[in-house]
Coordinates of C-alpha atoms in Angstrom, one line a residue:
X1 CA 7.3 13.8 2.2
X2 CA 7.0 14.2 5.6
X3 CA 9.5 15.7 8.3
X4 CA 8.6 13.9 11.3
X5 CA 9.3 15.8 14.5
X6 CA 12.3 14.2 16.5
X7 CA 11.5 11.7 19.4
X8 CA 11.0 12.6 22.4
X9 CA 9.2 12.2 25.8
X10 CA 5.9 14.8 25.8
X11 CA 3.3 15.1 23.5
X12 CA 4.8 17.9 21.7
X13 CA 6.4 15.1 19.8
X14 CA 3.1 13.8 18.2
X15 CA 2.0 14.9 14.7
X16 CA 1.2 18.5 14.6
X17 CA -0.8 20.3 12.2
X18 CA -0.9 22.7 8.9
X19 CA -1.5 26.3 10.0
X20 CA -4.5 26.2 8.0
X21 CA -6.3 24.7 11.8
X22 CA -10.3 24.0 12.0
X23 CA -12.8 25.8 14.3
X24 CA -12.6 22.5 15.9
X25 CA -9.2 22.6 16.7
X26 CA -9.5 26.2 18.4
X27 CA -12.2 25.1 20.2
X28 CA -10.4 23.0 21.9
X29 CA -8.0 24.6 22.6
X30 CA -9.8 26.9 24.3
X31 CA -10.5 24.0 27.3
X32 CA -6.5 22.8 27.2
X33 CA -4.5 23.0 30.3
X34 CA -1.6 21.6 29.4
X35 CA 1.2 23.4 28.2
X36 CA 3.0 20.6 26.2
X37 CA 0.5 21.0 23.3
X38 CA 2.0 24.4 21.9
X39 CA 1.8 23.1 18.3
X40 CA 4.9 22.3 15.8
X41 CA 5.3 23.2 12.5
X42 CA 4.8 21.0 9.7
X43 CA 8.1 21.1 7.3
X44 CA 5.8 19.3 4.1
X45 CA 7.6 19.0 0.9
X46 CA 6.2 19.9 -2.3
X47 CA 5.8 16.5 -4.1
X48 CA 4.6 14.9 -7.3
X49 CA 4.8 12.5 -9.6
X50 CA 4.2 12.1 -13.6
X51 CA 3.6 8.4 -12.7
X52 CA 0.1 6.5 -12.7
X53 CA -1.3 5.6 -9.5
X54 CA 0.9 2.3 -8.0
X55 CA -0.4 -0.5 -9.8
X56 CA 0.2 -2.2 -6.8
X57 CA -3.3 -1.0 -5.5
X58 CA -5.4 -3.8 -7.8
X59 CA -4.6 -6.0 -4.9
X60 CA -6.4 -4.5 -1.9
X61 CA -9.6 -6.1 -3.5
X62 CA -7.6 -9.6 -2.9
X63 CA -6.7 -8.4 0.2
X64 CA -10.6 -9.0 1.0
X65 CA -10.9 -12.2 0.2
X66 CA -9.2 -13.7 3.5
X67 CA -9.9 -10.3 6.0
X68 CA -11.3 -12.8 8.5
X69 CA -8.5 -13.2 9.8
X70 CA -8.3 -10.0 10.5
X71 CA -8.6 -9.3 14.5
X72 CA -10.4 -5.9 14.8
X73 CA -11.6 -4.8 18.5
X74 CA -14.9 -5.5 18.4
X75 CA -17.0 -2.7 20.7
X76 CA -19.9 -3.0 23.5
X77 CA -23.5 -4.8 22.5
X78 CA -21.8 -6.0 19.3
X79 CA -22.3 -2.5 17.0
X80 CA -19.1 -3.2 15.3
X81 CA -19.2 -5.9 12.3
X82 CA -14.9 -5.6 11.9
X83 CA -15.3 -8.6 9.0
X84 CA -17.3 -6.4 7.1
X85 CA -16.0 -3.1 8.1
X86 CA -12.8 -4.6 7.0
X87 CA -13.7 -5.9 4.2
X88 CA -15.6 -2.7 3.2
X89 CA -12.3 -1.3 3.5
X90 CA -10.2 -3.2 0.8
X91 CA -13.2 -3.4 -2.1
X92 CA -13.4 1.0 -1.3
X93 CA -9.8 1.0 -1.9
X94 CA -10.3 -0.5 -5.2
X95 CA -10.4 2.3 -7.4
X96 CA -7.3 1.1 -10.3
X97 CA -6.0 1.2 -12.9
X98 CA -5.5 -2.3 -15.4
X99 CA -3.1 -4.7 -14.6
X100 CA 0.0 -5.5 -16.6
X101 CA 1.8 -6.9 -13.6
X102 CA 5.5 -4.8 -13.1
X103 CA 4.6 -3.0 -10.2
X104 CA 5.4 0.5 -8.9
X105 CA 8.7 1.3 -9.8
X106 CA 8.7 -1.1 -12.8
X107 CA 6.2 1.1 -14.9
X108 CA 9.4 4.1 -15.1
X109 CA 11.3 1.3 -17.9
X110 CA 8.0 0.6 -20.0
X111 CA 8.6 -3.1 -21.7
X112 CA 12.4 -1.6 -23.9
X113 CA 15.0 -3.6 -23.9
X114 CA 18.1 -0.8 -23.9
X115 CA 20.5 -0.2 -26.9
X116 CA 22.8 -0.9 -24.1
X117 CA 22.3 -4.4 -23.7
X118 CA 24.6 -7.4 -25.2
X119 CA 23.0 -10.2 -27.6
X120 CA 22.9 -13.4 -26.3
X121 CA 25.3 -15.0 -29.2
X122 CA 27.7 -12.3 -27.5
X123 CA 26.8 -13.5 -24.0
X124 CA 27.5 -16.8 -24.7
X125 CA 30.3 -16.7 -26.5
X126 CA 31.8 -14.2 -24.1
X127 CA 31.1 -17.0 -21.2
X128 CA 31.8 -20.5 -22.3
X129 CA 34.0 -22.7 -20.8
X130 CA 34.4 -26.4 -20.8
X131 CA 31.5 -26.6 -18.0
X132 CA 28.9 -24.6 -19.8
X133 CA 30.0 -25.4 -23.6
X134 CA 26.0 -26.3 -24.5
X135 CA 26.0 -22.5 -24.7
X136 CA 28.2 -22.1 -27.9
X137 CA 25.4 -24.4 -29.5
X138 CA 25.4 -23.0 -32.4
X139 CA 21.7 -23.3 -32.9
X140 CA 21.3 -21.2 -29.3
X141 CA 23.8 -18.4 -30.9
X142 CA 21.1 -18.0 -33.2
X143 CA 18.8 -17.7 -30.4
X144 CA 20.5 -13.9 -29.3
X145 CA 19.2 -11.5 -32.3
X146 CA 15.2 -13.0 -32.8
X147 CA 15.0 -13.3 -28.9
X148 CA 15.5 -9.7 -28.5
X149 CA 13.4 -8.2 -30.9
X150 CA 10.8 -10.7 -30.6
X151 CA 10.7 -10.0 -26.8
X152 CA 11.1 -6.5 -26.8
X153 CA 8.4 -6.2 -29.0
X154 CA 5.0 -6.2 -27.4
X155 CA 3.1 -6.8 -30.7
X156 CA 4.9 -9.7 -31.4
X157 CA 4.1 -10.6 -27.6
X158 CA 0.4 -10.8 -28.5
X159 CA 0.0 -13.3 -30.5
X160 CA 3.4 -15.2 -29.7
X161 CA 2.9 -19.0 -28.2
X162 CA 4.9 -20.0 -24.7
X163 CA 6.4 -22.9 -26.6
X164 CA 8.0 -20.4 -29.8
X165 CA 9.2 -18.8 -26.6
X166 CA 10.8 -21.8 -24.9
X167 CA 14.5 -22.1 -26.4
X168 CA 15.2 -18.2 -25.3
X169 CA 13.7 -19.0 -22.2
X170 CA 16.3 -22.3 -21.3
X171 CA 19.2 -20.1 -22.6
X172 CA 18.0 -17.3 -20.1
X173 CA 18.2 -19.9 -17.5
X174 CA 20.6 -21.7 -19.2
X175 CA 22.6 -18.3 -18.6
X176 CA 21.0 -18.2 -14.6
X177 CA 22.5 -21.0 -14.0
X178 CA 26.0 -21.2 -15.4
X179 CA 29.0 -20.7 -12.4
X180 CA 31.4 -18.8 -15.0
X181 CA 28.9 -16.4 -16.4
X182 CA 29.8 -13.6 -16.2
X183 CA 27.2 -10.4 -13.9
X184 CA 26.4 -8.3 -17.4
X185 CA 25.0 -11.9 -18.9
X186 CA 23.4 -13.2 -15.7
X187 CA 22.1 -9.3 -14.8
X188 CA 20.6 -9.3 -19.1
X189 CA 19.2 -12.9 -18.3
X190 CA 17.3 -11.8 -15.7
X191 CA 16.1 -8.6 -17.2
X192 CA 14.8 -10.8 -20.5
X193 CA 12.8 -12.7 -18.4
X194 CA 11.4 -9.6 -16.7
X195 CA 9.9 -8.6 -19.6
X196 CA 8.4 -12.3 -20.7
X197 CA 7.2 -12.4 -17.7
X198 CA 5.2 -9.0 -17.7
X199 CA 3.3 -9.7 -20.5
X200 CA 0.8 -13.5 -20.0
X201 CA 0.0 -15.5 -17.9
X202 CA 0.8 -18.5 -20.5
X203 CA 4.8 -16.6 -20.3
X204 CA 4.3 -16.5 -16.7
X205 CA 3.8 -20.2 -16.4
X206 CA 5.6 -21.6 -18.6
X207 CA 9.0 -19.6 -16.9
X208 CA 7.8 -21.3 -13.7
X209 CA 7.8 -24.5 -14.7
X210 CA 11.6 -23.7 -16.8
X211 CA 13.8 -23.7 -13.7
X212 CA 14.0 -20.1 -13.9
X213 CA 12.9 -19.3 -10.2
X214 CA 15.6 -21.0 -8.7
X215 CA 18.5 -19.5 -10.8
X216 CA 16.4 -16.1 -10.7
X217 CA 16.7 -16.4 -6.0
X218 CA 20.9 -16.2 -6.1
X219 CA 20.5 -13.1 -7.7
X220 CA 18.3 -11.1 -5.1
X221 CA 21.8 -10.8 -3.1
X222 CA 23.9 -9.6 -6.2
X223 CA 25.8 -7.1 -5.1
X224 CA 25.0 -5.6 -8.8
X225 CA 22.4 -2.9 -8.4
X226 CA 20.6 -3.8 -12.2
X227 CA 21.0 -7.1 -11.9
X228 CA 19.0 -7.1 -8.4
X229 CA 16.4 -5.1 -9.6
X230 CA 16.1 -7.6 -12.6
X231 CA 15.8 -10.5 -10.3
X232 CA 13.2 -9.2 -7.8
X233 CA 11.5 -8.0 -10.7
X234 CA 11.4 -10.9 -12.7
X235 CA 10.5 -12.2 -9.0
X236 CA 7.6 -10.4 -8.9
X237 CA 6.2 -10.7 -12.1
X238 CA 6.6 -14.3 -12.2
X239 CA 4.2 -14.7 -8.9
X240 CA 1.2 -13.3 -9.7
X241 CA 0.6 -16.5 -11.7
X242 CA -0.7 -18.3 -9.2
X243 CA 1.0 -21.5 -8.9
X244 CA 4.1 -19.6 -9.6
X245 CA 4.1 -18.9 -5.6
X246 CA 4.1 -21.6 -3.9
X247 CA 7.0 -22.5 -5.9
X248 CA 8.7 -19.3 -5.4
X249 CA 8.0 -19.6 -1.7
X250 CA 9.4 -23.5 -1.9
X251 CA 12.9 -21.8 -3.7
X252 CA 13.3 -20.2 -0.6
X253 CA 13.0 -16.8 -1.9
X254 CA 11.5 -14.8 1.2
X255 CA 14.4 -14.3 3.3
X256 CA 16.2 -13.4 0.0
X257 CA 13.6 -11.0 -1.3
X258 CA 13.5 -8.9 2.6
X259 CA 17.9 -8.1 1.9
X260 CA 16.8 -6.6 -1.8
X261 CA 13.9 -4.8 0.4
X262 CA 16.5 -3.6 2.7
X263 CA 19.5 -2.6 0.4
X264 CA 18.2 -2.5 -2.6
X265 CA 17.7 0.4 -5.3
X266 CA 13.9 2.6 -5.1
X267 CA 12.8 0.5 -7.5
X268 CA 13.6 -3.3 -6.1
X269 CA 12.8 -2.0 -3.3
X270 CA 9.1 -0.9 -3.9
X271 CA 9.2 -4.1 -6.1
X272 CA 10.6 -6.2 -2.9
X273 CA 7.5 -5.1 -1.0
X274 CA 4.8 -5.9 -3.9
X275 CA 6.8 -8.9 -4.9
X276 CA 6.5 -9.8 -1.1
X277 CA 2.6 -8.9 -1.1
X278 CA 2.1 -11.4 -3.7
X279 CA 3.2 -14.3 -1.7
X280 CA 1.5 -13.0 1.2
X281 CA -1.5 -13.8 -0.2
X282 CA -0.5 -17.3 0.6
X283 CA -1.7 -17.4 4.7
X284 CA 0.7 -19.4 6.3
X285 CA 3.7 -17.3 4.9
X286 CA 2.7 -14.2 6.0
X287 CA 3.8 -15.5 9.3
X288 CA 6.9 -16.5 7.6
X289 CA 7.7 -13.1 6.4
X290 CA 7.3 -11.4 9.6
X291 CA 9.7 -13.1 10.5
X292 CA 12.3 -13.2 7.8
X293 CA 12.0 -9.3 9.0
X294 CA 10.2 -7.4 6.5
X295 CA 8.0 -4.8 9.2
X296 CA 11.3 -2.7 9.4
X297 CA 12.2 -2.4 6.3
X298 CA 8.6 -1.7 5.1
X299 CA 8.7 1.3 7.8
X300 CA 11.6 2.2 6.7
X301 CA 9.9 2.4 3.0
X302 CA 7.2 4.4 4.5
X303 CA 9.0 6.8 5.8
X304 CA 11.7 7.1 3.5
X305 CA 10.3 6.1 0.1
X306 CA 8.4 8.9 -2.7
X307 CA 4.6 8.5 -3.2
X308 CA 4.6 5.0 -4.7
X309 CA 6.9 4.0 -2.1
X310 CA 4.8 4.3 0.3
X311 CA 1.8 2.9 -1.0
X312 CA 3.5 -0.3 -1.6
X313 CA 4.8 -0.5 2.0
X314 CA 1.2 0.2 3.1
X315 CA -0.2 -2.5 1.0
X316 CA 1.5 -4.2 1.8
X317 CA 2.0 -4.0 5.7
X318 CA -1.5 -4.0 5.5
X319 CA -2.1 -7.7 4.8
X320 CA 1.3 -9.0 5.9
X321 CA -0.5 -6.9 9.6
X322 CA -3.7 -9.3 9.6
X323 CA -1.9 -12.0 11.6
X324 CA -1.6 -10.6 15.1
X325 CA 2.4 -11.5 15.2
X326 CA 3.1 -8.9 12.6
X327 CA 0.5 -5.6 14.1
X328 CA 3.1 -6.1 16.9
X329 CA 6.1 -6.2 14.7
X330 CA 4.8 -3.4 13.1
X331 CA 3.7 -1.0 16.3
X332 CA 7.4 -2.0 17.7
X333 CA 9.0 -0.7 14.5
X334 CA 7.4 2.1 15.0
X335 CA 5.1 2.5 11.8
X336 CA 2.1 4.2 14.1
X337 CA 4.2 7.4 14.0
X338 CA 4.5 7.2 9.8
X339 CA 1.2 6.9 9.6
X340 CA -0.3 9.2 11.7
X341 CA 1.5 11.2 9.9
X342 CA 0.3 10.3 6.7
X343 CA -3.2 10.6 8.4
X344 CA -2.7 14.6 7.9
X345 CA -1.7 14.4 4.9
X346 CA -3.8 15.3 1.8
X347 CA -3.5 15.3 -1.7
X348 CA -1.1 12.6 -1.5
X349 CA -3.0 9.5 -2.5
X350 CA -1.9 8.0 0.7
X351 CA -4.0 9.5 3.8
X352 CA -7.2 6.8 3.3
X353 CA -4.4 3.4 2.9
X354 CA -2.6 4.8 6.4
X355 CA -6.2 5.4 8.4
X356 CA -7.0 1.7 6.9
X357 CA -3.6 -0.2 8.5
X358 CA -4.2 1.9 11.3
X359 CA -7.7 0.5 11.7
X360 CA -5.6 -3.3 11.4
X361 CA -2.6 -1.7 14.2
X362 CA -5.8 -0.7 16.2
X363 CA -7.0 -4.0 16.6
X364 CA -4.6 -5.1 19.5
X365 CA -3.4 -2.9 23.0
X366 CA -0.1 -2.1 21.8
X367 CA -1.7 -0.2 18.5
X368 CA -4.0 1.7 20.4
X369 CA -2.0 2.6 22.9
X370 CA 1.2 3.8 20.8
X371 CA -1.9 5.5 17.7
X372 CA -3.1 7.7 21.1
X373 CA 0.3 8.8 22.5
X374 CA 1.2 9.7 18.7
X375 CA -1.5 12.3 18.6
X376 CA -3.6 9.7 16.6
X377 CA -6.9 10.9 18.6
X378 CA -6.2 14.5 17.1
X379 CA -5.4 13.7 13.5
X380 CA -8.5 11.0 12.9
X381 CA -10.6 14.0 14.9
X382 CA -9.2 16.4 11.9
X383 CA -10.3 14.1 9.2
X384 CA -13.8 13.1 10.0
X385 CA -14.1 17.2 9.6
X386 CA -11.6 17.9 6.9
X387 CA -10.8 14.4 5.0
X388 CA -12.8 12.5 1.8
X389 CA -16.3 10.6 2.5
X390 CA -13.9 7.3 2.3
X391 CA -11.5 9.3 5.0
X392 CA -14.4 9.4 7.1
X393 CA -15.4 6.4 7.5
X394 CA -12.1 4.9 8.1
X395 CA -11.0 7.3 11.2
X396 CA -14.2 6.9 12.5
X397 CA -14.1 3.1 13.1
X398 CA -11.1 4.1 13.8
X399 CA -11.6 6.1 16.6
X400 CA -14.3 4.0 17.4
X401 CA -12.3 1.1 17.9
X402 CA -9.6 3.2 20.4
X403 CA -13.2 4.6 22.6
X404 CA -15.0 1.2 22.3
X405 CA -13.3 0.2 25.4
X406 CA -11.7 3.2 27.5
X407 CA -13.3 5.9 29.1
X408 CA -9.5 7.6 28.8
X409 CA -9.7 7.4 24.9
X410 CA -13.3 8.9 24.9
X411 CA -12.2 11.8 27.0
X412 CA -9.3 12.6 25.3
X413 CA -11.7 12.4 22.3
X414 CA -13.9 15.5 24.2
X415 CA -11.6 17.7 25.0
X416 CA -9.9 17.7 21.3
X417 CA -13.3 18.7 20.5
X418 CA -14.6 16.1 18.3
X419 CA -18.1 15.6 19.3
X420 CA -19.4 18.8 16.9
X421 CA -18.1 17.3 13.6
X422 CA -19.2 13.7 15.2
X423 CA -22.7 14.7 15.2
X424 CA -22.4 16.7 11.8
X425 CA -21.3 13.5 10.2
X426 CA -24.2 11.2 12.4
X427 CA -26.9 13.6 9.9
X428 CA -25.2 14.1 6.6
X429 CA -21.6 11.4 6.5
X430 CA -22.9 8.0 4.3
X431 CA -25.4 5.5 5.8
X432 CA -21.7 3.8 7.7
X433 CA -20.2 6.4 9.0
X434 CA -23.4 8.1 10.2
X435 CA -24.1 4.4 12.2
X436 CA -20.5 4.6 13.5
X437 CA -21.0 7.7 14.5
X438 CA -23.4 7.8 16.2
X439 CA -22.1 4.7 18.5
X440 CA -19.3 6.8 19.6
X441 CA -21.3 9.6 20.5
X442 CA -23.5 7.0 22.3
X443 CA -20.4 5.8 24.0
X444 CA -19.7 9.4 24.6
X445 CA -22.6 10.3 26.4
X446 CA -22.4 7.7 28.5
X447 CA -18.7 8.6 29.2
X448 CA -20.5 11.9 30.8
X449 CA -23.4 11.0 32.2
X450 CA -20.4 8.3 34.5
X451 CA -18.2 12.0 34.7
X452 CA -21.7 13.9 36.0
X453 CA -22.2 10.7 38.8
X454 CA -18.8 10.3 40.1
X455 CA -18.9 14.6 40.5
X456 CA -21.9 14.6 42.5
X457 CA -21.5 11.5 44.8
X458 CA -17.8 13.6 44.9
X459 CA -19.9 16.0 46.4
X460 CA -22.0 14.9 48.3
X461 CA -18.8 12.5 49.9
X462 CA -17.8 17.2 51.6
X463 CA -21.2 18.0 52.2
X464 CA -21.1 15.0 54.4

């Protein structure tokens, strides 16, 4: 969606705004002497998707549960309550649709089994051997037609008991476990498990205890794109059952999921990101996921993914960045530049989420430095002037973090012409936005008084 400017050594590489610039920007430019701040046109490609908003957004409410571990810089005199701010942010973004698993790109496939799929009797006969003769059991072959129809019918699945599906699940697990089964058979078996795990919590619990998790994991490294995609999505759906999270982690799924995030189809990448998000609900998994290399491919998804993919990447990065080491990894992986770019993208549904992640990264010195270097201050001031109600709150919070302990950043904020929009926000914004705007204006007044005092002292020295 966004064509980012090529990296360079000067500030002209920072994110620029559209031609419809605000009067605040025009005013601030009157006082600039740095010729490197001439605007570059941003290439915005029109993009639309006829899909519902990413269902993964429902997880943001869960993110609030463990938010106490998020490191956000506190402003002077305790004027920023970091835990409360991020808790509110998480809850403010919880405007989700109902949840039926199969998050993200999986919504495009719904629950229908492709007509070209092989029936289970064919799978069993085609792949039978002396080592897995039990797959030729006539009773098990009879599950084929029945399994296809029951798993393809949402109405039947609504009333079916987990016990009635255990024979079918056992067959699918046997196929995945068989060393002689062809990839077509394994692809279809993973697809059946994906569909079953899509519908109900008790199905996910039953599948998780059936031995399906360990035999799905090898498919995450499959060279067959569809088999890999089916395995990723099956594990995503299974991970939504709380007790399955630990089982998936213990079976060694994190590193293969990162591999799928790097190498899979667009849907596989999106669902791998969501699966890692689900596993990151276990606090100790967050560092492990970062160590296994998830941050760079998430940044790549942020840069190159669809709107839905960007949302999935943003949500997962936000959760992982509750761990300080992952904040550092995200900054090192170049996450700040695309995040700043997304702040300027109105109407895509990613602007506020990008500001939430920026707020998290502003919790470490490297993050604050990178945000300023990539043009974050102008972009955030623009959001205060032209953004949504929530966007203004998130923007002023992030600016407060950037300026609380940095005289340089306060000076940049003043030169950017931030005082008029901040003054307006302190009068007409939400209660939270008013409070933060007033605090930030207090810092700017303090800075101007200090600068005036320094200038007076310097003048006195010259007179002597």
